[in-house]
Backbone as JSON, one array per atom type, in Angstrom:
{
  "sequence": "XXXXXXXXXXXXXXXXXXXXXXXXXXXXXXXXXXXXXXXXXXXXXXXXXXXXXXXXXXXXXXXXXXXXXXXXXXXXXXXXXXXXXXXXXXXXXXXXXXXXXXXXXXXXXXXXXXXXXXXXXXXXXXXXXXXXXXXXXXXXXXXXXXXXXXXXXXXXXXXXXXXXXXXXXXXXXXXXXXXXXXXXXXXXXXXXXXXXXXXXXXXXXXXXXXXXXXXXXXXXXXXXXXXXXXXXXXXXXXXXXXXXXXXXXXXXXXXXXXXX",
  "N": [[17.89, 6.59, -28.23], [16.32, 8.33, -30.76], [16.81, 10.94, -32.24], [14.18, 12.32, -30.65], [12.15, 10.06, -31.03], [12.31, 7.08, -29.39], [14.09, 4.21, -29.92], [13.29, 1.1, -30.25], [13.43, -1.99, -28.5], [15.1, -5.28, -29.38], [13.9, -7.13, -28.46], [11.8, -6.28, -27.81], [8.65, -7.03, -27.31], [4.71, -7.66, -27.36], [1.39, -8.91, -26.69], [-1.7, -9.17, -27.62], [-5.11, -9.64, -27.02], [-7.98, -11.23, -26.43], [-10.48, -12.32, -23.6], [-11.75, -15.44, -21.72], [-13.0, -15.85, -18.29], [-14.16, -18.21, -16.24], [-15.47, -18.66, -13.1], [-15.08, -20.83, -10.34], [-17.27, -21.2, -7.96], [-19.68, -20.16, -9.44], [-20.4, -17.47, -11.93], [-18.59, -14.81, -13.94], [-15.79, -13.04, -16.21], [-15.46, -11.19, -19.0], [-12.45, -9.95, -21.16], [-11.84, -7.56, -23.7], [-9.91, -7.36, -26.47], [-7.04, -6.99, -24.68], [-3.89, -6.34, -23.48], [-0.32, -6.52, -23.22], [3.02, -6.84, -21.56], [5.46, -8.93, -22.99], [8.33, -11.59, -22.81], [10.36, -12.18, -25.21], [9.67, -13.53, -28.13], [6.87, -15.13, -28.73], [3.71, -16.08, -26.44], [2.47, -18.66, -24.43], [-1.09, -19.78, -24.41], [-1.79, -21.1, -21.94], [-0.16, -19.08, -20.27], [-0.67, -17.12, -20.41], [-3.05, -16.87, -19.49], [-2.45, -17.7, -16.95], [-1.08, -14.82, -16.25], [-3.63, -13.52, -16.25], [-4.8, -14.47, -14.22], [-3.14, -13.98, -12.1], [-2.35, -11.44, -12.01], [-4.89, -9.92, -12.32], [-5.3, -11.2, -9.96], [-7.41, -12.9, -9.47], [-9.83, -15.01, -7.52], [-10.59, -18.65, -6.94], [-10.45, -19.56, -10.07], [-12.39, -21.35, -12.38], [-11.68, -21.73, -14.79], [-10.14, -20.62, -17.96], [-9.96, -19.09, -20.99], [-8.17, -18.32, -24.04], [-8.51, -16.31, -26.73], [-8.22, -15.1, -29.73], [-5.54, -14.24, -30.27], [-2.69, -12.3, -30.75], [0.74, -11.48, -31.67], [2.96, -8.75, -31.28], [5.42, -6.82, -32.52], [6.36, -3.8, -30.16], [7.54, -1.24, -28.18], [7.82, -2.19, -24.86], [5.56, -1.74, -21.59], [5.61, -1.32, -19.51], [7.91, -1.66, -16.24], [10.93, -3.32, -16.29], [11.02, -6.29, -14.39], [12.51, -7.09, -11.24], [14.21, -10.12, -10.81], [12.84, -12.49, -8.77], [13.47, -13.42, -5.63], [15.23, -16.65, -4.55], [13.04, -19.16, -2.9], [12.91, -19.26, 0.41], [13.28, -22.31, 2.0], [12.53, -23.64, 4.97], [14.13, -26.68, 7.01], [12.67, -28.85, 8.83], [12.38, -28.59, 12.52], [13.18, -29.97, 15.26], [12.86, -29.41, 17.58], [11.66, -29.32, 20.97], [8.74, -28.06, 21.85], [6.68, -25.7, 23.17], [4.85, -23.5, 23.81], [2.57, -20.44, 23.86], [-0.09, -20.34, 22.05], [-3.17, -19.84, 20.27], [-5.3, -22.13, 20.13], [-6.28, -24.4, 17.54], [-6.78, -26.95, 17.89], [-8.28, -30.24, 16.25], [-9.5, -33.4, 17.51], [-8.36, -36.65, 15.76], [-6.85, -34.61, 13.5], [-3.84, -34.9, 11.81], [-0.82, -35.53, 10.54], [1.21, -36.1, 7.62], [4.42, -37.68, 7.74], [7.39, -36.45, 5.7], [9.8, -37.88, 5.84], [8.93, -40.26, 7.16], [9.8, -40.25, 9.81], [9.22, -38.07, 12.32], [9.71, -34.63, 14.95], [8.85, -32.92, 15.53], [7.47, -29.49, 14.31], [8.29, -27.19, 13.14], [6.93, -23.14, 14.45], [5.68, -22.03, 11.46], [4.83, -19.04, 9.62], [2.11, -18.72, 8.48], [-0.09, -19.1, 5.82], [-3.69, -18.79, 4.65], [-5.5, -20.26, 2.07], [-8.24, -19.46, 0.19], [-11.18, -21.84, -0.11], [-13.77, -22.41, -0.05], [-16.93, -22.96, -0.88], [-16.49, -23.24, -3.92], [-17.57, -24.98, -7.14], [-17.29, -28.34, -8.07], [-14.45, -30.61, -7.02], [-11.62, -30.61, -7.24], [-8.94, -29.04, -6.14], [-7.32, -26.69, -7.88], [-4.09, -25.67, -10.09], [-4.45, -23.57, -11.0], [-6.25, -22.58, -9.71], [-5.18, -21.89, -7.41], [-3.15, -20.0, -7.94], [-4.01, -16.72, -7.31], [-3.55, -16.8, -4.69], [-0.97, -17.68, -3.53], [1.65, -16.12, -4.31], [3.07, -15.55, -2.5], [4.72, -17.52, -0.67], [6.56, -18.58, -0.05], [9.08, -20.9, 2.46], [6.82, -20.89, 3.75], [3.68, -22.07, 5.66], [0.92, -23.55, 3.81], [-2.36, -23.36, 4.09], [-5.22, -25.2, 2.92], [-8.75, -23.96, 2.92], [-11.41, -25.53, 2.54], [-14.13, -25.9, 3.09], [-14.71, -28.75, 4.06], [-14.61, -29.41, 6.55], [-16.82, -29.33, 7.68], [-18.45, -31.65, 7.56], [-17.4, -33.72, 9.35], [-17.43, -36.51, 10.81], [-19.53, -37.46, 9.68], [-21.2, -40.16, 7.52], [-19.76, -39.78, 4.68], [-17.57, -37.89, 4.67], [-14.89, -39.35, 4.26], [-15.37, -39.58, 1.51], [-15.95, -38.42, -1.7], [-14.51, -36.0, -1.18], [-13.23, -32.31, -1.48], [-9.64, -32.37, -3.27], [-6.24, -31.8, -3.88], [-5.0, -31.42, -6.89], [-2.54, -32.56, -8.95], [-0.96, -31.19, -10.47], [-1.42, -28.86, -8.85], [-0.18, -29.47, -6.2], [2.56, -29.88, -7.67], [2.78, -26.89, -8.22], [3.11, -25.32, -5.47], [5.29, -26.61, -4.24], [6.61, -25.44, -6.05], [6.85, -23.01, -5.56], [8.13, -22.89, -2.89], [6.41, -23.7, -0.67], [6.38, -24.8, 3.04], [4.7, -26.23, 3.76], [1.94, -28.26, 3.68], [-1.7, -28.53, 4.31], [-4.8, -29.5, 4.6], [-8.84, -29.2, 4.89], [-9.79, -31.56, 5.0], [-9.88, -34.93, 4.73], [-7.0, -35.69, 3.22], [-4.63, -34.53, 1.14], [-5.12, -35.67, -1.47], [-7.33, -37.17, -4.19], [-9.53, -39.51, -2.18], [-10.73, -41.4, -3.12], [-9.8, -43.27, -5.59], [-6.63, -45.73, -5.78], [-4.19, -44.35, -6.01], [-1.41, -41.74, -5.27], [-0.7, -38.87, -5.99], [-0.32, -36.34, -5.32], [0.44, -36.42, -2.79], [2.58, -37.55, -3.61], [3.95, -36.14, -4.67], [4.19, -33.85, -2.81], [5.71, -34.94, -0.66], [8.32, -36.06, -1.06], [9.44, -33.76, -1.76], [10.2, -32.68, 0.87], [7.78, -31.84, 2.16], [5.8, -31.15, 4.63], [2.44, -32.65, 4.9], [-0.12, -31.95, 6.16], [-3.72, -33.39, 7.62], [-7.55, -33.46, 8.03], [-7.68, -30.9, 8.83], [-9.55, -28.32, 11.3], [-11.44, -25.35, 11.91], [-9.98, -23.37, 10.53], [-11.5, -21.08, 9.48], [-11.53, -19.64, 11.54], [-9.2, -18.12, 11.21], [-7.29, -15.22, 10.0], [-6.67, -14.16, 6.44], [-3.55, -14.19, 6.08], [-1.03, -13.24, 8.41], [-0.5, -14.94, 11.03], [0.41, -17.4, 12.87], [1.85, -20.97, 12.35], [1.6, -23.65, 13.74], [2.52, -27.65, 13.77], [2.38, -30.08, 15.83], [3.36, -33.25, 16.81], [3.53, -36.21, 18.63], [6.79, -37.28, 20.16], [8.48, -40.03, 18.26], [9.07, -42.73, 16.07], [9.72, -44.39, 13.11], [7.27, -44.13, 12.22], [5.15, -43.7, 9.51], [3.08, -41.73, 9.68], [1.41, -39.59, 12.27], [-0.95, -38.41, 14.91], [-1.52, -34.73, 16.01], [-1.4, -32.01, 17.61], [-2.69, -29.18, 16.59], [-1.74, -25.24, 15.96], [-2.52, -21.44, 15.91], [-1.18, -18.79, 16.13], [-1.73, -15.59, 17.01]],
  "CA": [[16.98, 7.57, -28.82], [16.85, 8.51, -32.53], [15.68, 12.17, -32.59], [12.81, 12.43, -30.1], [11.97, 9.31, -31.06], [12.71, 6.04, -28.43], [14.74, 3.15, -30.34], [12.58, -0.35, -29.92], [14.39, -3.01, -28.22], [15.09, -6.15, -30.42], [13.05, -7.81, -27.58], [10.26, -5.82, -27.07], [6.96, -7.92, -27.84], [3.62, -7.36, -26.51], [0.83, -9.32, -27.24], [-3.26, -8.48, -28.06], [-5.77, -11.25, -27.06], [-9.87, -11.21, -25.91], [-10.6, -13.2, -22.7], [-13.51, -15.66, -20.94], [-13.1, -16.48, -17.14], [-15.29, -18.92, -15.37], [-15.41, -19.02, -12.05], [-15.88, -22.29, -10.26], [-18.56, -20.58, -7.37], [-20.43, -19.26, -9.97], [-20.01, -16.07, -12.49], [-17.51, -14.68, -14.82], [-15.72, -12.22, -16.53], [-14.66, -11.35, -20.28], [-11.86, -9.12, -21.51], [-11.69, -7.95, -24.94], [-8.44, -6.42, -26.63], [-6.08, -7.37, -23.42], [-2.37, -6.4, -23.95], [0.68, -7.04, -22.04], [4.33, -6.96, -22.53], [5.82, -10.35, -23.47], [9.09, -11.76, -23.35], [10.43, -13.25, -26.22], [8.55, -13.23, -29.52], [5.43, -15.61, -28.29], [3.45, -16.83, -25.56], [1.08, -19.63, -24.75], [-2.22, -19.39, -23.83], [-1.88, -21.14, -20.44], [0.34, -18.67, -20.0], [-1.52, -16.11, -20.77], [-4.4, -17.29, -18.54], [-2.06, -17.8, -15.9], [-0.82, -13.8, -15.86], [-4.61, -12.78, -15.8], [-5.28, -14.77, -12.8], [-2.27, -13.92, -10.9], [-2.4, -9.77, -12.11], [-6.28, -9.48, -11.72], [-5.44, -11.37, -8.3], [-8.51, -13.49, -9.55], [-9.94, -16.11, -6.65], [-11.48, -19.35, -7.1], [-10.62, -19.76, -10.96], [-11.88, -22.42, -12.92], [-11.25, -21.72, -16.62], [-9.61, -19.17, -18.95], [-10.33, -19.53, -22.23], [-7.73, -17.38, -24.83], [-9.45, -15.91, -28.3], [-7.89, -13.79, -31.15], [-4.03, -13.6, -30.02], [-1.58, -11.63, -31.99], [1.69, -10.82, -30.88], [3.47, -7.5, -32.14], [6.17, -5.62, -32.06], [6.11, -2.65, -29.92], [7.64, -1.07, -26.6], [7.23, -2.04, -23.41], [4.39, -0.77, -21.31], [5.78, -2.05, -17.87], [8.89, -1.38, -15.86], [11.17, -4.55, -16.29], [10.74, -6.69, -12.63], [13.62, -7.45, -10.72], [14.83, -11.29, -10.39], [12.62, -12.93, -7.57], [14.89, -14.54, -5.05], [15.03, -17.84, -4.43], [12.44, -18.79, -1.72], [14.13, -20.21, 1.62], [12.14, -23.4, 2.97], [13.08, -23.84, 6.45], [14.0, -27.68, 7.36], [11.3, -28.73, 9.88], [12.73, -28.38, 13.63], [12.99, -31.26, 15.7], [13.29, -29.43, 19.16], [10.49, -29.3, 21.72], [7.6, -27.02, 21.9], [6.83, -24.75, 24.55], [4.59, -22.18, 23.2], [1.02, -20.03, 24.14], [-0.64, -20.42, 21.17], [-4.21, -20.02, 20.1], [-5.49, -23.9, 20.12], [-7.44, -24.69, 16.58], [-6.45, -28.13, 17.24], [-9.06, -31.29, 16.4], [-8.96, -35.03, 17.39], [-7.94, -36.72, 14.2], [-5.67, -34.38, 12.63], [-2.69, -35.94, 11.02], [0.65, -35.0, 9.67], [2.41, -37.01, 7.35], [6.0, -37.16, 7.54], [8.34, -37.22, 4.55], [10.38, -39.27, 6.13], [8.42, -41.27, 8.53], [10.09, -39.77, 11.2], [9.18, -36.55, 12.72], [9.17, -35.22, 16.33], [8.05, -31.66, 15.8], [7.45, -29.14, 13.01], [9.09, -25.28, 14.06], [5.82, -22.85, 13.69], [5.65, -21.23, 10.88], [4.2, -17.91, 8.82], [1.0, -19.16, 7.69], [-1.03, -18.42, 4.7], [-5.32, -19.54, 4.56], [-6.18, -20.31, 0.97], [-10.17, -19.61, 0.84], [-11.88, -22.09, -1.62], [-15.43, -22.65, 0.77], [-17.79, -22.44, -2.28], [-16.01, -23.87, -4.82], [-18.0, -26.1, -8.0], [-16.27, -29.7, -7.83], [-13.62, -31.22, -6.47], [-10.52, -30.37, -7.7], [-8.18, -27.85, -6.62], [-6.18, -26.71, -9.78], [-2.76, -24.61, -9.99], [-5.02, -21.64, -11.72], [-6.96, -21.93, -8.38], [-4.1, -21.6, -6.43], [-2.11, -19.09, -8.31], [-3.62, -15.54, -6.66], [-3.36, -16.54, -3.0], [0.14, -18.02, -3.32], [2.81, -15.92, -5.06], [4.53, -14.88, -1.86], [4.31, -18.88, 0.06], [8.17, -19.44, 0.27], [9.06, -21.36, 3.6], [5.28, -20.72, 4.79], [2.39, -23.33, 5.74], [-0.24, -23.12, 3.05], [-3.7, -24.26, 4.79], [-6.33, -24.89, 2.18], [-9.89, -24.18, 3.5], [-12.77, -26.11, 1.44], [-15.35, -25.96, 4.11], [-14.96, -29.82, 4.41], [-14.28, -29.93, 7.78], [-18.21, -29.52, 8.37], [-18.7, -32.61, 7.47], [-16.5, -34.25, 9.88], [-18.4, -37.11, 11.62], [-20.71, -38.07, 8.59], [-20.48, -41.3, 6.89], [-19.15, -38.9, 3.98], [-16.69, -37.57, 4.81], [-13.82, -39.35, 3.79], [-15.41, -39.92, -0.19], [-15.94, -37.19, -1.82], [-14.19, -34.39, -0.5], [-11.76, -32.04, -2.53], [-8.06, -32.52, -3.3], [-5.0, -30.75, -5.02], [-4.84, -31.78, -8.56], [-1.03, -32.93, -8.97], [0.06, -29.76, -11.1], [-1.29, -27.9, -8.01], [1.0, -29.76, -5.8], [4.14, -29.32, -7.93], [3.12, -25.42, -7.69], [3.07, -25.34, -4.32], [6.76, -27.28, -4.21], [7.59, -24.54, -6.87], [6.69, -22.01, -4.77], [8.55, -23.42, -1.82], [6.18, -24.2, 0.59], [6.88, -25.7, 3.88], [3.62, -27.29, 5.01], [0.83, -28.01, 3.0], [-2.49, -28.71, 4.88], [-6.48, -28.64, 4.35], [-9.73, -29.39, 5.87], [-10.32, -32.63, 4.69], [-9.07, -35.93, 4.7], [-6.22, -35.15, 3.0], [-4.28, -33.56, -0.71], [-5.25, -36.47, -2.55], [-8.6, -38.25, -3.98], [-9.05, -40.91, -1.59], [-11.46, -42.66, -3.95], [-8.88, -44.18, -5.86], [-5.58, -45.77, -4.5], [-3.09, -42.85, -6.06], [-1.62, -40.6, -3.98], [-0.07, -38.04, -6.64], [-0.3, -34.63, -4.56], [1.34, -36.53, -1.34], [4.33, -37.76, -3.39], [4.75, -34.53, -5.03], [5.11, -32.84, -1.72], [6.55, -35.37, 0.13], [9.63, -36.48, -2.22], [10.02, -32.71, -1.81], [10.46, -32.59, 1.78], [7.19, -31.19, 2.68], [5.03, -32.29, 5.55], [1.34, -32.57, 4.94], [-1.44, -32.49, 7.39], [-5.32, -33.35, 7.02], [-8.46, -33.23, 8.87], [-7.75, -29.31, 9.7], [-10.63, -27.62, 10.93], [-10.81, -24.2, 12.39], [-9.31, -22.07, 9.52], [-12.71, -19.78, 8.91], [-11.19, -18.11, 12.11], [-8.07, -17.49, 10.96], [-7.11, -14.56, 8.89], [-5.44, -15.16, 5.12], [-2.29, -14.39, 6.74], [-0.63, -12.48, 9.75], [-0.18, -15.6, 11.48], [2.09, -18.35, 12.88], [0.87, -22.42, 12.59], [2.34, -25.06, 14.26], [1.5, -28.87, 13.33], [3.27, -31.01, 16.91], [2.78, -34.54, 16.94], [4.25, -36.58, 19.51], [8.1, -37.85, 19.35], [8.21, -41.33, 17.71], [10.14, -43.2, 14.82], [9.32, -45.48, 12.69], [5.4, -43.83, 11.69], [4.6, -42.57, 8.56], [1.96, -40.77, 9.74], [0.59, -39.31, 13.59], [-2.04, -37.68, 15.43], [-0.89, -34.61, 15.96], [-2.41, -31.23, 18.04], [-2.02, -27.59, 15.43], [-2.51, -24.46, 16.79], [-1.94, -21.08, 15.0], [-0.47, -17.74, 16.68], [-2.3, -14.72, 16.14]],
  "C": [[17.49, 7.94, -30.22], [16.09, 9.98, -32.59], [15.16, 12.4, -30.99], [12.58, 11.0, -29.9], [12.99, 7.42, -30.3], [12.89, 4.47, -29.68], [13.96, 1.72, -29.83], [13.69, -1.46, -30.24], [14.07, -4.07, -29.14], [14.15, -7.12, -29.9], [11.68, -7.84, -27.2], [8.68, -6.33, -27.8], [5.78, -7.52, -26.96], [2.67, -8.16, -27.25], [-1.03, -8.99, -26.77], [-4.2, -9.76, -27.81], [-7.3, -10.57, -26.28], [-9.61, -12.95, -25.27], [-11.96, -14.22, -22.06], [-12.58, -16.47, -19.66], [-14.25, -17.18, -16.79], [-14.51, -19.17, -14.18], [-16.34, -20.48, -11.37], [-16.79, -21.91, -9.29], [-19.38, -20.11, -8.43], [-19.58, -17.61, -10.76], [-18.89, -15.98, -13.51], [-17.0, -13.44, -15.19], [-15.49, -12.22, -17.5], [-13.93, -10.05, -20.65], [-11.72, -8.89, -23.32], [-9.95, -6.93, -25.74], [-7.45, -5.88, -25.92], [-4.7, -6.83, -23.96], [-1.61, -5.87, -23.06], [2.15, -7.2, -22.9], [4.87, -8.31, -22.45], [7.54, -10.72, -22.91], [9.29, -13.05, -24.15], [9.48, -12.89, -27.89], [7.06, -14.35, -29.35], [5.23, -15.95, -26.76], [2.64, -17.76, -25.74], [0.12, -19.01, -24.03], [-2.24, -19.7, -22.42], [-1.03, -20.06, -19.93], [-0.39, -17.09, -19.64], [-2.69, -15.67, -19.31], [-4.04, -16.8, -16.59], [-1.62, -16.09, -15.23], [-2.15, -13.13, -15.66], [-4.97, -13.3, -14.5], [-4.33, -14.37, -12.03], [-2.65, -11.98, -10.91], [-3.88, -8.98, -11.56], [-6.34, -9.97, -10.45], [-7.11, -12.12, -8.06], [-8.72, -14.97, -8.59], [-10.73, -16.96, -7.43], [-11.83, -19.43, -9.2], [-11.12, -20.87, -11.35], [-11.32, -23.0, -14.29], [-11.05, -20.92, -17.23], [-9.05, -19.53, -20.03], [-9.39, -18.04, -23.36], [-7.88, -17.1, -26.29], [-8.31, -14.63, -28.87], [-6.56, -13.3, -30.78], [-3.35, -13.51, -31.15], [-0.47, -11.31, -31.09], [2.34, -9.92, -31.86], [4.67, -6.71, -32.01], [6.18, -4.42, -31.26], [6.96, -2.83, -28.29], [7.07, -1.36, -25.68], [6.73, -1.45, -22.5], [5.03, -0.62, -19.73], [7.42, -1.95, -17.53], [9.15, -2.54, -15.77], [11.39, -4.86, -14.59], [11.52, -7.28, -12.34], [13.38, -9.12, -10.42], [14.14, -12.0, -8.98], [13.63, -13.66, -6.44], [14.32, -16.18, -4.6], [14.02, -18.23, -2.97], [13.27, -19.57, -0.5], [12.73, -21.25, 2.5], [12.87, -24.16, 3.92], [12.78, -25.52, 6.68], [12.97, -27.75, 8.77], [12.41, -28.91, 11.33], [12.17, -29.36, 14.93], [13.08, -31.05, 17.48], [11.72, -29.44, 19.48], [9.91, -28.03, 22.03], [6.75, -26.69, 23.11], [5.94, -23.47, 24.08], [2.77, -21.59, 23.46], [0.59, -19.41, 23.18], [-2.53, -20.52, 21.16], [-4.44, -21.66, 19.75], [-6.53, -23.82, 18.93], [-7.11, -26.58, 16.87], [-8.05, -29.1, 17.25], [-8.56, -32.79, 16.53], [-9.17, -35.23, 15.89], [-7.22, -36.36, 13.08], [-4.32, -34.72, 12.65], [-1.66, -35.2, 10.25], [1.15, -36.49, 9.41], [3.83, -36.59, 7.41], [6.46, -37.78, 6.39], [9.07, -37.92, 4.4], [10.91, -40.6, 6.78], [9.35, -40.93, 9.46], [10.36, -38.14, 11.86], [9.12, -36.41, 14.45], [9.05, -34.02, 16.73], [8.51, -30.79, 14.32], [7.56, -27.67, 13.83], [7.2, -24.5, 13.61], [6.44, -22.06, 12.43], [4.51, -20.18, 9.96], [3.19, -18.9, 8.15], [-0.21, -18.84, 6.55], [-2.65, -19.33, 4.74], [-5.27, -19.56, 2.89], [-8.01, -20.63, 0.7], [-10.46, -20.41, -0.23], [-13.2, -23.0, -1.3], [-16.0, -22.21, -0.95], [-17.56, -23.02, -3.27], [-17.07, -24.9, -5.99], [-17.04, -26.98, -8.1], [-15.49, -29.71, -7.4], [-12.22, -30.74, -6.09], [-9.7, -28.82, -7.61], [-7.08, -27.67, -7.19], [-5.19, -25.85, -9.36], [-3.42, -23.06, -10.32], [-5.71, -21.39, -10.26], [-6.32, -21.42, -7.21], [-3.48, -19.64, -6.22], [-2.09, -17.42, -7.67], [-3.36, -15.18, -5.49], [-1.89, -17.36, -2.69], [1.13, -17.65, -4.06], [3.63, -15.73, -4.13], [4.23, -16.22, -0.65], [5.66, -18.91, 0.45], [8.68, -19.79, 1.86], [7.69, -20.65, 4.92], [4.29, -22.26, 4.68], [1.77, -22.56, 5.21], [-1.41, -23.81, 3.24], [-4.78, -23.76, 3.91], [-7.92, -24.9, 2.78], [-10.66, -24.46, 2.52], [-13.89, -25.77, 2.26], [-15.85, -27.28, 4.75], [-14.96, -29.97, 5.57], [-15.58, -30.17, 8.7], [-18.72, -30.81, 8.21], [-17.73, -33.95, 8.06], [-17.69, -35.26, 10.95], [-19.16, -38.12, 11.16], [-20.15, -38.91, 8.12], [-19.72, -41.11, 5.41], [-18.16, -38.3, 3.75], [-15.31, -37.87, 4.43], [-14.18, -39.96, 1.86], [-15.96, -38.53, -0.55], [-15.55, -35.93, -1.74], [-12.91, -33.78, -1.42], [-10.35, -31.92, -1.82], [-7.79, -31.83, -4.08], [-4.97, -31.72, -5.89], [-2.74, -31.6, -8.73], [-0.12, -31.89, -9.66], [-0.1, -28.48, -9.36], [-0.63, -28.43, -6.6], [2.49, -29.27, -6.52], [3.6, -27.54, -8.17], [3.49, -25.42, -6.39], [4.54, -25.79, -3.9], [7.12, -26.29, -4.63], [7.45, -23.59, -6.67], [7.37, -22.21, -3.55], [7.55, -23.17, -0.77], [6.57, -24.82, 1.68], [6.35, -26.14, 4.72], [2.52, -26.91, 3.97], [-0.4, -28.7, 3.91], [-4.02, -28.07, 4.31], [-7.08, -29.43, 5.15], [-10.16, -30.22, 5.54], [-9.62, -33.89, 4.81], [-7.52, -36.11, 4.3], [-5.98, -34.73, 1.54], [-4.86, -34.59, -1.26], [-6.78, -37.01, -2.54], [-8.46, -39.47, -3.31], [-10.35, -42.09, -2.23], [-10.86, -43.34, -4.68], [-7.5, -44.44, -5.09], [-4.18, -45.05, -5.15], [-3.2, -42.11, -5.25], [-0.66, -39.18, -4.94], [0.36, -36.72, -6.14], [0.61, -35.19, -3.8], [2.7, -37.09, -2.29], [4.76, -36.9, -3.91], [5.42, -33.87, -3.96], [6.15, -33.33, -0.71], [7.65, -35.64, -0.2], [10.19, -35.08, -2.13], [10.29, -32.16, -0.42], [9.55, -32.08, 2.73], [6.02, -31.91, 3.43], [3.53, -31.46, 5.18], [0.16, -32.77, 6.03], [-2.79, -32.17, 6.87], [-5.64, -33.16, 8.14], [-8.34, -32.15, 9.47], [-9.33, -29.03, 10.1], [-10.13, -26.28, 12.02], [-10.19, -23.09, 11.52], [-10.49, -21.13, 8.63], [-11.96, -19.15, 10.08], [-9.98, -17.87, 12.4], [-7.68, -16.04, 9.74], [-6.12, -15.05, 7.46], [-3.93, -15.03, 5.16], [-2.19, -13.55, 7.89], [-0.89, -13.72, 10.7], [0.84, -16.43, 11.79], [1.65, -19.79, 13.14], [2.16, -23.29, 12.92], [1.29, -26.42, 14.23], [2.33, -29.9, 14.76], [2.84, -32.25, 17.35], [4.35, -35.32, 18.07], [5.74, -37.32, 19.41], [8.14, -39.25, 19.1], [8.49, -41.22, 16.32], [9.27, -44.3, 14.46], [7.42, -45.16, 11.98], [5.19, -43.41, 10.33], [3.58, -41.79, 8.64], [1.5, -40.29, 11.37], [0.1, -38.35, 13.77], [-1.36, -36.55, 15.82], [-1.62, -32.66, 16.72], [-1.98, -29.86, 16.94], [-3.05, -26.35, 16.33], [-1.6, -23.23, 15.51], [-1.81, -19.37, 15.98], [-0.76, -16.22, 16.41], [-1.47, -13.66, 16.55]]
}
């Protein structure tokens, strides 16, 4: 303090910017003369983008567009935020399962293993990611970002609504996947089960599999063809993925149930 007057840290930045959201269901929002405390002396715009979708807790992003940034000198508005801890992602658990569980399971769903040999997956804390509704394909890291800040050693089960189309000669073209940045979030969030209601993370119209070696190279087991996760809540649960014991697979059938 100098007087009365509060001494400005050598650090303290804040920066001034006007916003446009699009949502991929439909709609939008725009902010004009936004400001936020910084660190450092700049930011980027994805960056930018990325603290309005996580702070507004905005669903189902698909674009955020940043206009007229200035950054400025001035005190900090915001109490500085303690050091997240590291998240803990529980190795998968290879004993036998024994458990009276709510049954979502369907014929056809599939766990890959990371490293072709699995012979049970422990349950765990489960999170729903809602993105029924969605315009195109592609789910992005911005779409991710407000229903997964607190994922660390949890199953993150994406719901599209694909699973209604389970049957149809459709079904496995077309249907949305994680976009390969929104895999390595999901890693960089420590997940420890990624799963949705469709065929599986990746476009299976071409022959890349970019999402599955993101998560798998990272130790994380994927399962498709979910269905059943409209009647789950977006968390307060417990999911188990238990496929039968056997070596040598990269991939089996596999029953999931989730623990209310």
């Amino acid at each position: 303090m100098v007087g009365d007057r509060p001494v400005l840290g050598h650090d303290d930045h804040r920066v001034a910017f006007d916003f446009e959201v699009e949502f991929s269901n439909g709609g939008g929002i725009r902010g004009w003369d936004f400001r936020l405390d910084i660190e450092g002396t700049d930011i980027s715009d994805e960056a930018l983008g990325d603290y309005i979708v996580r702070d507004l807790r905005l669903l189902m992003v698909g674009s955020v567009r940043i206009l007229g940034k200035r950054v400025f000198r001035e005190r900090h508005k915001r109490p500085a935020e303690a050091e997240p801890a590291a998240p803990l992602v529980p190795a998968p658990d290879a004993s036998p399962h024994d458990r009276r569980l709510v049954d979502l399971s369907h014929a056809g769903t599939v766990i890959g293993a990371p490293y072709h040999r699995i012979a049970g997956i422990a349950d765990l804390e489960g999170r729903v990611v809602r993105m029924e509704g969605m315009a195109g394909r592609a789910v992005t890291r911005r779409a991710l970002l407000p229903a997964t800040q607190d994922v660390g050693g949890k199953a993150v089960l994406i719901e599209t609504g694909w699973s209604a189309a389970w049957g149809t000669p459709g079904y496995v073209t077309g249907h949305p996947y994680l976009t390969p940045d929104a895999a390595e979030h999901l890693r960089d969030s420590g997940a420890a089960l990624v799963g949705i209601d469709g065929p599986g993370v990746d476009d299976m119209d071409g022959a890349a599999r970019p999402a599955h070696a993101v998560l798998l190279r990272a130790g994380i087991p994927v399962v498709g063809n979910l269905t059943g996760l409209g009647a789950l809540p977006t968390a307060g649960f417990r999911f188990s993925a238990v496929p039968a014991r056997a070596e040598g697979m990269g991939a089996l059938p596999v029953r999931t149930w989730a623990r209310l």
